Tab-separated table of C-alpha atoms and ligand atoms in Angstrom:
chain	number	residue	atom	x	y	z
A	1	UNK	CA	0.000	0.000	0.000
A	2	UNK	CA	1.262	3.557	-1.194
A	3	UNK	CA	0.091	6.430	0.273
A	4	UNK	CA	0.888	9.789	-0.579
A	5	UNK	CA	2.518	12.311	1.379
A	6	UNK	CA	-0.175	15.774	0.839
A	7	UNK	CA	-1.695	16.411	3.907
A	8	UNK	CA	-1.446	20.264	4.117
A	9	UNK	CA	-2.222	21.339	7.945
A	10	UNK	CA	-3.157	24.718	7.846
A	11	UNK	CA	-4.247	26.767	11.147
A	12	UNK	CA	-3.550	27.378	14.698
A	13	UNK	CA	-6.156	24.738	16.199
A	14	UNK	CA	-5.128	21.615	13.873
A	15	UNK	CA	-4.429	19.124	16.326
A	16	UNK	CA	-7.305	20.093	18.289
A	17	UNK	CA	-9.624	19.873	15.355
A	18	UNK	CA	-8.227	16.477	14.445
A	19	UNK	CA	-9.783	15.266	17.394
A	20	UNK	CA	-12.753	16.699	17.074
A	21	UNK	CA	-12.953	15.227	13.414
A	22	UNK	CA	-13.176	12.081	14.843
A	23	UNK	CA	-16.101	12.097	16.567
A	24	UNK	CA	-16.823	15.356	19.020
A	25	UNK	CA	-17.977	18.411	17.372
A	26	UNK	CA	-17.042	20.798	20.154
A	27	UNK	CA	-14.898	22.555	17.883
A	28	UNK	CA	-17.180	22.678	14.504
A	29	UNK	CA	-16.460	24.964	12.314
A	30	UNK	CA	-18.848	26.307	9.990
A	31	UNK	CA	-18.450	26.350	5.986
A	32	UNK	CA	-20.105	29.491	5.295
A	33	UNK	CA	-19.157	30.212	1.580
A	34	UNK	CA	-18.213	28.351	-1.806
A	35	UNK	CA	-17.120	30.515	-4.532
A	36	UNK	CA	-15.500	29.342	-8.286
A	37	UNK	CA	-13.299	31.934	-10.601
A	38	UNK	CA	-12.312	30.453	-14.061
A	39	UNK	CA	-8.972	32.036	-15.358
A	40	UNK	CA	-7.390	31.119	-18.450
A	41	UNK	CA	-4.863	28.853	-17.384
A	42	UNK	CA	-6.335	27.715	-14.148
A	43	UNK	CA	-9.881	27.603	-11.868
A	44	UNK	CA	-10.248	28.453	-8.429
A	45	UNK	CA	-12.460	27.047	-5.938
A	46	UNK	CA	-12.629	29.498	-2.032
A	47	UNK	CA	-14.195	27.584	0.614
A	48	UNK	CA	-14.842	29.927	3.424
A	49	UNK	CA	-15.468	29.195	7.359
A	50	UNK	CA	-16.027	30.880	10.097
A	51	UNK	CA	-12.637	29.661	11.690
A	52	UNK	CA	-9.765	28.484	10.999
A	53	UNK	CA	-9.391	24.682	9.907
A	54	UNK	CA	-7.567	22.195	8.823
A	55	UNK	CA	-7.858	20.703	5.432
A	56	UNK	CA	-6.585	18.005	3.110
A	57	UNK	CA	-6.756	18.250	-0.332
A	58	UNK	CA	-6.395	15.763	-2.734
A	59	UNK	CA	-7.293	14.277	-6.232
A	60	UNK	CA	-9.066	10.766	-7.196
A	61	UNK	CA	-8.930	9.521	-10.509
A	62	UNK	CA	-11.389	6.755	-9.515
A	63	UNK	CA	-14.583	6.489	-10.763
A	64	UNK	CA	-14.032	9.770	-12.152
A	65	UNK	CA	-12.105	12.878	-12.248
A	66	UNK	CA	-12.316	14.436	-7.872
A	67	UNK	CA	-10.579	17.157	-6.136
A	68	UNK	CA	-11.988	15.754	-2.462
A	69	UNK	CA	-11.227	18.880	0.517
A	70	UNK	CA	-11.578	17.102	3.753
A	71	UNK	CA	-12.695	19.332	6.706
A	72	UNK	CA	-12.188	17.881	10.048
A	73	UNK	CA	-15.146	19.318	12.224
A	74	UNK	CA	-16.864	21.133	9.608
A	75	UNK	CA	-20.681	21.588	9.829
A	76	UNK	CA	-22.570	22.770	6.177
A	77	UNK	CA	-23.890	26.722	6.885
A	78	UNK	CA	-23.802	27.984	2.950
A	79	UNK	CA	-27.142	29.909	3.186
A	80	UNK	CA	-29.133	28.992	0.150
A	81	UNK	CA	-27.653	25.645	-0.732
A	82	UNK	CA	-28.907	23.735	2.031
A	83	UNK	CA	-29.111	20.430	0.373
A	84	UNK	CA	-25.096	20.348	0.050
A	85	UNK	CA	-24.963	20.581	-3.852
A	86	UNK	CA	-24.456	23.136	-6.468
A	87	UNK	CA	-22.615	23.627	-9.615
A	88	UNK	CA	-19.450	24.202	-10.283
A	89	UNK	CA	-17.224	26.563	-12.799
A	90	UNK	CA	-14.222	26.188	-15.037
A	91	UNK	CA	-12.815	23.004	-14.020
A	92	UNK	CA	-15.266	21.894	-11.075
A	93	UNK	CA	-18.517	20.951	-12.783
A	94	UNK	CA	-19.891	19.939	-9.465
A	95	UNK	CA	-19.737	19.709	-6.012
A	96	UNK	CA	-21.168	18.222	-2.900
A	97	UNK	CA	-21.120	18.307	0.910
A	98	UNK	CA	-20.342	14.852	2.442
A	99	UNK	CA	-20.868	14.725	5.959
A	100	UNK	CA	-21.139	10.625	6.257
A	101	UNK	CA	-17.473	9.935	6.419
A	102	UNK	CA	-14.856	10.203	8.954
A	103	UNK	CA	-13.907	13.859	8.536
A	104	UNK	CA	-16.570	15.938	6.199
A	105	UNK	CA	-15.294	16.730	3.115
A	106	UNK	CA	-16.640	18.548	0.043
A	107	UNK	CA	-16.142	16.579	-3.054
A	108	UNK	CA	-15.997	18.451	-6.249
A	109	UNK	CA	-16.316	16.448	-9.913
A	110	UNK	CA	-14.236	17.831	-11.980
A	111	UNK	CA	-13.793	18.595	-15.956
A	112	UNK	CA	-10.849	16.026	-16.520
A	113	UNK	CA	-6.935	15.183	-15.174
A	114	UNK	CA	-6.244	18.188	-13.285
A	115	UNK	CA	-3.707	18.709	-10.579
A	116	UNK	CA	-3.623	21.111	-7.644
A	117	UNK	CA	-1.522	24.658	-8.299
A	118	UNK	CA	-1.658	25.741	-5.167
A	119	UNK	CA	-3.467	26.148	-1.591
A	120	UNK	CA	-3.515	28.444	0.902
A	121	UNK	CA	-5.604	30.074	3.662
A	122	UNK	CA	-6.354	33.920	3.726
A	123	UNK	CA	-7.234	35.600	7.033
A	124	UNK	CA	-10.414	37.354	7.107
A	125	UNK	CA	-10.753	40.705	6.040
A	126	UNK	CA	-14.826	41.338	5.774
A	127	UNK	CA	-16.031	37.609	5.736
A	128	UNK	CA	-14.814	34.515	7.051
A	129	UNK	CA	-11.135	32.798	6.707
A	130	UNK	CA	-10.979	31.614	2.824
A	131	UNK	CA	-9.316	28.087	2.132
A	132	UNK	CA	-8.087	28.755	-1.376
A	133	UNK	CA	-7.495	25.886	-4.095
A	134	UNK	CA	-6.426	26.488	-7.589
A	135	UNK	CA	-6.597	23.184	-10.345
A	136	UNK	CA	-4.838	23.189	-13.550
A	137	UNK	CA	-5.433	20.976	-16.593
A	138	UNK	CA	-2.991	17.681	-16.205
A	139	UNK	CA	-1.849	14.842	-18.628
A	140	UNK	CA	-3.735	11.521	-17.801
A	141	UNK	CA	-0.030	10.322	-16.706
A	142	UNK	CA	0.025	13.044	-14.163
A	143	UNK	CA	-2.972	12.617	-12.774
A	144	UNK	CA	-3.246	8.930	-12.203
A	145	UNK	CA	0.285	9.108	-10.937
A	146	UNK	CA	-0.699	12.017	-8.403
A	147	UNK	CA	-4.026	10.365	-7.412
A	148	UNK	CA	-5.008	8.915	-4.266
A	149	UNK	CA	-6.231	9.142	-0.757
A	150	UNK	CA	-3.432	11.540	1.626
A	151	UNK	CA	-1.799	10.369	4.536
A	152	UNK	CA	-3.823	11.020	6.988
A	153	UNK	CA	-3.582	13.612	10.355
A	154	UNK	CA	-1.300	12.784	13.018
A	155	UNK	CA	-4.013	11.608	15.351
A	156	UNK	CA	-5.547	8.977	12.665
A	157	UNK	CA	-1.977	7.586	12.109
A	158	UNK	CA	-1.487	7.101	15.677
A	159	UNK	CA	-5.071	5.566	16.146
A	160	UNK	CA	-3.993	3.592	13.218
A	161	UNK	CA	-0.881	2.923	14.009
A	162	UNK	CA	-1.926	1.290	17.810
A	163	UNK	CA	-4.562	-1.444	15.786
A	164	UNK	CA	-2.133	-2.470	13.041
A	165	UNK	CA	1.435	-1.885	13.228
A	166	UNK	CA	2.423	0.313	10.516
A	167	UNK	CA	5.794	-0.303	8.816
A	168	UNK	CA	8.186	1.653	6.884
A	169	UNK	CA	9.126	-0.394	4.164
A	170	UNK	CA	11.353	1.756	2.275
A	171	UNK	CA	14.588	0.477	0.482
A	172	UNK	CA	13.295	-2.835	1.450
A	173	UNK	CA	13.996	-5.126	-1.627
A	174	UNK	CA	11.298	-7.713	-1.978
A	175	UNK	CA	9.976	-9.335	-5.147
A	176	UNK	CA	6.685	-8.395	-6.322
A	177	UNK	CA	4.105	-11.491	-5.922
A	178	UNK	CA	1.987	-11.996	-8.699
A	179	UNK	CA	-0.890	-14.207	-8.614
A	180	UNK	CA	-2.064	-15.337	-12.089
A	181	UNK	CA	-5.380	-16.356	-12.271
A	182	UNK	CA	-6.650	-19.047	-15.161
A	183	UNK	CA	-10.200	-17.555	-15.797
A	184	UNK	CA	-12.784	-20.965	-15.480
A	185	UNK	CA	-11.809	-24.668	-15.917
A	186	UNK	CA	-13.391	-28.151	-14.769
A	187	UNK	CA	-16.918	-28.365	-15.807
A	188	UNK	CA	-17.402	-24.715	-16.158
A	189	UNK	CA	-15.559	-24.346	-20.090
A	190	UNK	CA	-16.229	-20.550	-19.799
A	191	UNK	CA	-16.839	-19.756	-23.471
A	192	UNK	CA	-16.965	-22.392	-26.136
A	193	UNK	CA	-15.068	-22.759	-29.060
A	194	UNK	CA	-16.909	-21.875	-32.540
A	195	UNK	CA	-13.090	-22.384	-34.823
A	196	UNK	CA	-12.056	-25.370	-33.578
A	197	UNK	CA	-8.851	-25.198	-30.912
A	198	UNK	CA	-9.967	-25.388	-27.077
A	199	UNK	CA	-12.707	-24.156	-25.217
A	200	UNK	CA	-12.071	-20.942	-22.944
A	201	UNK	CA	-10.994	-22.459	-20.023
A	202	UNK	CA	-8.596	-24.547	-21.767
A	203	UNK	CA	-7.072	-21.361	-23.755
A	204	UNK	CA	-6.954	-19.415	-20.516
A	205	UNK	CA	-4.744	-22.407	-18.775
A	206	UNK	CA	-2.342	-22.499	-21.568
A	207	UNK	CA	-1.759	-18.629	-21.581
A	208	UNK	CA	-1.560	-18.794	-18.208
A	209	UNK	CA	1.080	-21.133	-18.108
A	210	UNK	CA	2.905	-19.324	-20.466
A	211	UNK	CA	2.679	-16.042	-18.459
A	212	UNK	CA	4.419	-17.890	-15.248
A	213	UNK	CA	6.883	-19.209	-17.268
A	214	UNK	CA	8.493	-15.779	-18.461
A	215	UNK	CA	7.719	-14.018	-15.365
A	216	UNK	CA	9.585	-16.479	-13.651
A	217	UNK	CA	12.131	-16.189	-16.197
A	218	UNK	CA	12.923	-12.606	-15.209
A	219	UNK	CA	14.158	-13.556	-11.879
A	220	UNK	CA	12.248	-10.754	-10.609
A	221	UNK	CA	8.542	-11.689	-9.620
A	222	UNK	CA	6.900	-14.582	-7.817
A	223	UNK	CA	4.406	-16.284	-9.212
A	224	UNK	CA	1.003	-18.222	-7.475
A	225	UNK	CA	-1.399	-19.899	-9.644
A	226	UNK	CA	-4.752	-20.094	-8.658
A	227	UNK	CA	-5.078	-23.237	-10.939
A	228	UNK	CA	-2.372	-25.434	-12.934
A	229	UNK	CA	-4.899	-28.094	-14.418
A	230	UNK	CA	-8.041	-28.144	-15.676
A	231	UNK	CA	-10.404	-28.397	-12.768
A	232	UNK	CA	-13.125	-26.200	-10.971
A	233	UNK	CA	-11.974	-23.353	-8.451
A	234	UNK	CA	-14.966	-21.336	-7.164
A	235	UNK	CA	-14.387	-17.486	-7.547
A	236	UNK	CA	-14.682	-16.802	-3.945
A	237	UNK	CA	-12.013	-19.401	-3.746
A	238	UNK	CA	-9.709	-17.595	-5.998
A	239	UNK	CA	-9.614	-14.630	-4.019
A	240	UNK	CA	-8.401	-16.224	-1.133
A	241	UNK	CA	-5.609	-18.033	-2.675
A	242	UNK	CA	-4.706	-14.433	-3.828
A	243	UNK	CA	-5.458	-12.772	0.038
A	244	UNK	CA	-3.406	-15.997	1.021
A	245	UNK	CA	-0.302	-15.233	-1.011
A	246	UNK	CA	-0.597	-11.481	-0.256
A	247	UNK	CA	-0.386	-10.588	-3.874
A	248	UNK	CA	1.084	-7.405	-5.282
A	249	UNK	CA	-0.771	-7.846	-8.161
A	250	UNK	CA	-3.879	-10.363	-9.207
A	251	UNK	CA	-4.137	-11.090	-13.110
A	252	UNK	CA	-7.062	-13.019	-14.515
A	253	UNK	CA	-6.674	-14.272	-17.592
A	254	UNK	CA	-10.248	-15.048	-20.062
A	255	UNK	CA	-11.496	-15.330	-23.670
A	256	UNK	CA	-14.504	-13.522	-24.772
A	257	UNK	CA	-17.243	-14.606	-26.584
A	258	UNK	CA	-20.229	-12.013	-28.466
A	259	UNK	CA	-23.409	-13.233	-30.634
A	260	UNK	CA	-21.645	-11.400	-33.598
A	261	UNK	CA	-18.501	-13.061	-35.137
A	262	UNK	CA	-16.899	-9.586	-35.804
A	263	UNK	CA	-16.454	-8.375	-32.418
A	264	UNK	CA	-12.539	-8.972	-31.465
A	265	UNK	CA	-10.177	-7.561	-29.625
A	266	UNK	CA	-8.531	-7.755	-26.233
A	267	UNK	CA	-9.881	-5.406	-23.437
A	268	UNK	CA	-8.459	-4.522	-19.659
A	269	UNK	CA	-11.440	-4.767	-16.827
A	270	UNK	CA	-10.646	-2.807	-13.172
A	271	UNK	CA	-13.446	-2.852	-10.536
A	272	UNK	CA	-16.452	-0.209	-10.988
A	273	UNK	CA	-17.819	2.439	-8.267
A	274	UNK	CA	-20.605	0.160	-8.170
A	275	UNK	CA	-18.407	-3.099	-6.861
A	276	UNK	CA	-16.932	-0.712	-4.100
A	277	UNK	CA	-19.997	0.001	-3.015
A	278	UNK	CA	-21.094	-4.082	-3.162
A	279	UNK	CA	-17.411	-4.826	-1.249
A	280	UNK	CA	-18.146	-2.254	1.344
A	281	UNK	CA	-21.841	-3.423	2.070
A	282	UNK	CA	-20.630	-6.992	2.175
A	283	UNK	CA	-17.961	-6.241	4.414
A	284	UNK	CA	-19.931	-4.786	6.732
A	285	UNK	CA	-22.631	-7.404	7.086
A	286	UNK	CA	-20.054	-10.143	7.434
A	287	UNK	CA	-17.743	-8.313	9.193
A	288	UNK	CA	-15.208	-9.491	6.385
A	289	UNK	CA	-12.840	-6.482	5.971
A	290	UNK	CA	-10.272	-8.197	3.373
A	291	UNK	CA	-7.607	-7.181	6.489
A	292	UNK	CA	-5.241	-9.198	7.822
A	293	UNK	CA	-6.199	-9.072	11.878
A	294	UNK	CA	-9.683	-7.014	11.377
A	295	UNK	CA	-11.403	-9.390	14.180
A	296	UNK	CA	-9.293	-7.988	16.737
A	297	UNK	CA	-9.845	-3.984	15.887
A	298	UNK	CA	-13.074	-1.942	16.383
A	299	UNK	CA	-15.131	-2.053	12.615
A	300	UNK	CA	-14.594	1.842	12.694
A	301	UNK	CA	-10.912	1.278	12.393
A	302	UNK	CA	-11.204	-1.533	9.981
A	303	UNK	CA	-13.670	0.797	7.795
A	304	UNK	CA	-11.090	3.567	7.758
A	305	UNK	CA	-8.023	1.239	6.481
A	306	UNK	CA	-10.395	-0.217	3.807
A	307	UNK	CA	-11.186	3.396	2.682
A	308	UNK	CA	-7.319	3.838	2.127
A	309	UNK	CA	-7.362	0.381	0.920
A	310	UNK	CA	-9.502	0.228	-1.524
A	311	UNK	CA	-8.392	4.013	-2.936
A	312	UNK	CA	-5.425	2.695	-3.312
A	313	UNK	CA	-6.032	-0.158	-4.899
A	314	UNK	CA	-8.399	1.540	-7.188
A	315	UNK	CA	-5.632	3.452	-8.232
A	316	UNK	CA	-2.746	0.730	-8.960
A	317	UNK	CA	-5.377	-1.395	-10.827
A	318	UNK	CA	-6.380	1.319	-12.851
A	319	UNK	CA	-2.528	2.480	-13.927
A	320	UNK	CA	-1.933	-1.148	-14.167
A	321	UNK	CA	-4.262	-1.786	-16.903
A	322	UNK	CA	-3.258	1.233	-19.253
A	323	UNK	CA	0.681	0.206	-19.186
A	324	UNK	CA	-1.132	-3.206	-19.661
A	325	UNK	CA	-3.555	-2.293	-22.685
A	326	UNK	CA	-0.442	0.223	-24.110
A	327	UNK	CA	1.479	-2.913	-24.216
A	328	UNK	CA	-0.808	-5.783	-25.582
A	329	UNK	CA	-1.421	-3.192	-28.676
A	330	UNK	CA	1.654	-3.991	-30.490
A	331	UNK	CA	-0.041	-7.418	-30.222
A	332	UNK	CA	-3.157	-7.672	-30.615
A	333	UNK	CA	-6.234	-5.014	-31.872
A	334	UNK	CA	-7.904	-3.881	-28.655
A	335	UNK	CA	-11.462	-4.334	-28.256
A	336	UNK	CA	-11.683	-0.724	-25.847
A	337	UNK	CA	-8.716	1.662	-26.112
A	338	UNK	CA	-8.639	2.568	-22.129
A	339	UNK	CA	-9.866	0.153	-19.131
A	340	UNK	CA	-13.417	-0.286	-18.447
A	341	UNK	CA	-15.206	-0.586	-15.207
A	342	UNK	CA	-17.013	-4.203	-14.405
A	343	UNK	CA	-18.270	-5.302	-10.971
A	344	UNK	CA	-16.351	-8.582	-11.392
A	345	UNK	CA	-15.981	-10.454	-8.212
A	346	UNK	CA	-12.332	-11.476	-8.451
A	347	UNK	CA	-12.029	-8.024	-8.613
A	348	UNK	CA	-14.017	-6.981	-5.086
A	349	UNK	CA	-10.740	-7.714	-2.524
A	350	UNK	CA	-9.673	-4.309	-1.117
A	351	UNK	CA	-6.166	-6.064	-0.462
A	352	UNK	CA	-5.130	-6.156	-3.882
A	353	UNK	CA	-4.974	-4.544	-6.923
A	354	UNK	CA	-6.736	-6.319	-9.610
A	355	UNK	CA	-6.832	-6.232	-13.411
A	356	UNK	CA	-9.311	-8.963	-15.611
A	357	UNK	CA	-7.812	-9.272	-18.855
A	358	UNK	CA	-10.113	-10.384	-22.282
A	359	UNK	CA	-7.538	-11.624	-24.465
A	360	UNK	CA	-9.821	-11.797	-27.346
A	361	UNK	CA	-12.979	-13.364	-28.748
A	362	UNK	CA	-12.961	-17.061	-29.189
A	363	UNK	CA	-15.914	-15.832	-31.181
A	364	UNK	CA	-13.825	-14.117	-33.651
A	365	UNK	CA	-12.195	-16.438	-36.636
A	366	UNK	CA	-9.043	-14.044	-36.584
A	367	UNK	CA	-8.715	-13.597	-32.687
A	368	UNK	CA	-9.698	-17.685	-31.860
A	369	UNK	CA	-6.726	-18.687	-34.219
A	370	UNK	CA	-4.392	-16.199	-32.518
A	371	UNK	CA	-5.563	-17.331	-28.917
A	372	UNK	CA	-5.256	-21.311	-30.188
A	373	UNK	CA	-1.264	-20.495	-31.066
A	374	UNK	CA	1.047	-20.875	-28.716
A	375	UNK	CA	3.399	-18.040	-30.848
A	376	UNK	CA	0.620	-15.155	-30.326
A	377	UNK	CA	0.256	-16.631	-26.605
A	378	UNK	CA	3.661	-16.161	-25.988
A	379	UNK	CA	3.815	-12.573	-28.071
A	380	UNK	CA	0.588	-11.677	-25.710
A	381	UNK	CA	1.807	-12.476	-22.014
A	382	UNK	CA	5.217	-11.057	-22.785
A	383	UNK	CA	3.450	-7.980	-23.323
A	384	UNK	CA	1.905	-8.358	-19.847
A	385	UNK	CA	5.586	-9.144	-18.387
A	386	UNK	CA	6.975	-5.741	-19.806
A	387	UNK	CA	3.658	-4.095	-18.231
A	388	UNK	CA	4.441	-5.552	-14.884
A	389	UNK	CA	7.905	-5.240	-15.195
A	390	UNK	CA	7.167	-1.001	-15.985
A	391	UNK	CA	5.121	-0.925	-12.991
A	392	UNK	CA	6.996	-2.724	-10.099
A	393	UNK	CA	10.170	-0.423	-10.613
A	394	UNK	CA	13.267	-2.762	-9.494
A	395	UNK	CA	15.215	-2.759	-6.824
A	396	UNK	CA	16.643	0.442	-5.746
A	397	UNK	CA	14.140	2.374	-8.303
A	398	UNK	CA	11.660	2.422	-6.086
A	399	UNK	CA	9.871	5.739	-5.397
A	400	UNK	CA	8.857	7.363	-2.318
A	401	UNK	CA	7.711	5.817	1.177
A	402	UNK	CA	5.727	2.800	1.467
A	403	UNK	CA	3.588	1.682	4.058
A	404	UNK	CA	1.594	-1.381	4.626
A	405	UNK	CA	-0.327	-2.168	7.892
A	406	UNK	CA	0.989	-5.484	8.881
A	407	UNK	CA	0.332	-7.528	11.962
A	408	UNK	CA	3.547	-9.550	11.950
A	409	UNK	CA	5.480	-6.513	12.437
A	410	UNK	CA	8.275	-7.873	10.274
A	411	UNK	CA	9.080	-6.839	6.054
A	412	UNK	CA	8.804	-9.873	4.133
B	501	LIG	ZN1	-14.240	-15.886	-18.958
């Protein structure tokens, strides 16, 4: 788990507001104002309250394009917009009040990739203090590679910190695990073949195979299979070989199949909004956090380290998939240019990022004879290598801080 140093404490009473962001509201502060100003190369967004506060802010690139301002403490008072919403200008198109989470936070949807200029905090002069944010326009690139949730206040990594031991894990050279998933298999064939060759299942084994054998032939990964023969693994069973392993990364390997013979392509799935939300509300009834330890920390904890969790996640799967699709297209036509959004339950663990890769249409003449030769095959999963082999920098390359809440206390 990565997350990103951009907590920006601003204000005399931060510490004291931190606590009262988690939970007391002794020390609310109101949110009195939101103004917009579009400017040629930039928009602003001034949130004003009647005291000073602090905020994080920070940008999400999944579902969609977020600047999220987190307000420990803060209590909606915007006279005239009493439902939380309005519109936006420039490069906010929209904006909300969220009060539900840990720390309130106004979420605003924004026009596309955008990264944050500046911030700062203005004392009053007639009205309130003014929290001031200015976005620019950002490559794609930039934005997925500045995304994600912040670290978060002092008092939450400390509360944090006492329920799961949080280790630094930087300079620590480890191989990345990667846990290659065979889509199907026993007496579920996935999709038949129409072109002679084998059925999906069988197809998906084979590439499979393939895959493990250059990855291990880079010296650089490790690789767990959910399956190495053709039998039946239930999907709920193949995310817990993958929890089990504690992958780094969780590939699933399938063939498609459409009514219409001309469909082809290869496509990258990553888990939608809408499969959060289904993770989240099965987590909570079952009490089934996807975290190593979670029976022995109180559910508002374990809800808070899924929240990073799962943004980060989100994240990792999503940049995973381009540098996967930007790869497989010296191979193979893609069916979708960027990665698409399914609800796929080997995608649902919060642990892991996940990526479901189509490698084509067994219902496709063109496509079913590439995915029946073991030359394309190859061609095809060395494309994934380089992908994974771009994204886990090697030893010594890697960037930043990591941190990953363990329970063993000791870097594997
Ligand atoms: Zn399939």
């Amino acid at each position: 788990m990565v997350i990103k140093s951009l907590a920006r404490i601003v204000g005399i009473l931060g510490s004291a507001i931190a606590v009262a962001g988690l939970g007391a509201s002794a020390f609310a502060t109101d949110v009195t104002a939101v103004r917009f100003g579009a400017h040629d190369t930039f928009s602003r967004v001034v949130i004003e309250a009647d005291s000073p506060i602090e905020f994080d802010a920070f940008v999400l690139a999944e579902p969609n394009p977020r600047l999220v301002v987190s307000l420990p403490g803060a209590q909606w008072r915007v006279s005239g917009l009493d439902n939380g919403q309005g519109l936006g200008h420039g490069l906010f198109e929209d904006f909300r009040f969220d009060p539900s989470g840990l720390h309130p936070r106004l979420v605003f949807n924004l026009d596309g990739p955008s990264r944050i200029n500046q911030e700062m905090v203005l004392d009053p002069t007639d009205g309130g203090y003014r929290m001031v944010i200015d976005i620019n326009p950002s490559t794609q690139a930039d934005f997925i590679e500045a995304a994600g949730f912040p670290e978060r206040s002092q008092t939450l990594t400390q509360l944090l910190a006492e329920h799961a031991q949080i280790d630094a894990l930087a300079g620590v050279c480890e191989s990345p695990r990667i846990v290659v998933d065979a889509g199907h298999g026993g007496r579920d064939p996935g999709a038949l073949t129409r072109f002679g060759g084998g059925h999906e299942a069988d197809v998906n084994l084979a590439a499979a195979r393939v895959l493990r054998e250059l990855l291990e032939a880079t010296g650089r990964f490790e690789v767990v299979m959910t399956r190495e023969s053709d039998v039946f693994i239930d999907l709920e069973d193949r995310v817990r070989i993958a929890r089990a392993a504690e992958a780094d990364m969780f590939v699933s390997l399938h063939s498609d199949a459409a009514g219409s013979s001309s469909a082809r392509g290869a496509a990258a799935y990553v888990l939608s909004s809408s499969g959060v939300n289904r993770s989240r509300t099965r987590a909570r009834r079952e009490g089934d956090w996807f975290l190593p330890d979670a029976a022995n920390r109180p559910d508002e904890v374990n809800e808070i380290l899924f929240d990073i969790s799962m943004g980060d996640k989100l994240n990792r799967s999503y940049q995973f998939a381009t540098e996967l699709l930007s790869e497989a297209r010296s191979v193979t036509p893609l069916l979708r240019e960027r990665p698409e959004h399914r609800g796929f339950l080997v995608l649902l663990d919060a642990q892991f990022p996940a990526v479901l890769f189509e490698m084509g249409f067994l219902s496709n003449e063109q496509d079913s004879r590439n995915l029946n030769s073991d030359a394309h095959r190859r061609r095809l999963m060395a494309s994934i290598v380089n992908a994974l082999e771009d994204h886990f920098p090697s030893c010594g390359q890697s960037p930043g801080v990591q941190f990953a809440a363990r329970t063993d206390g000791a870097a594997r």
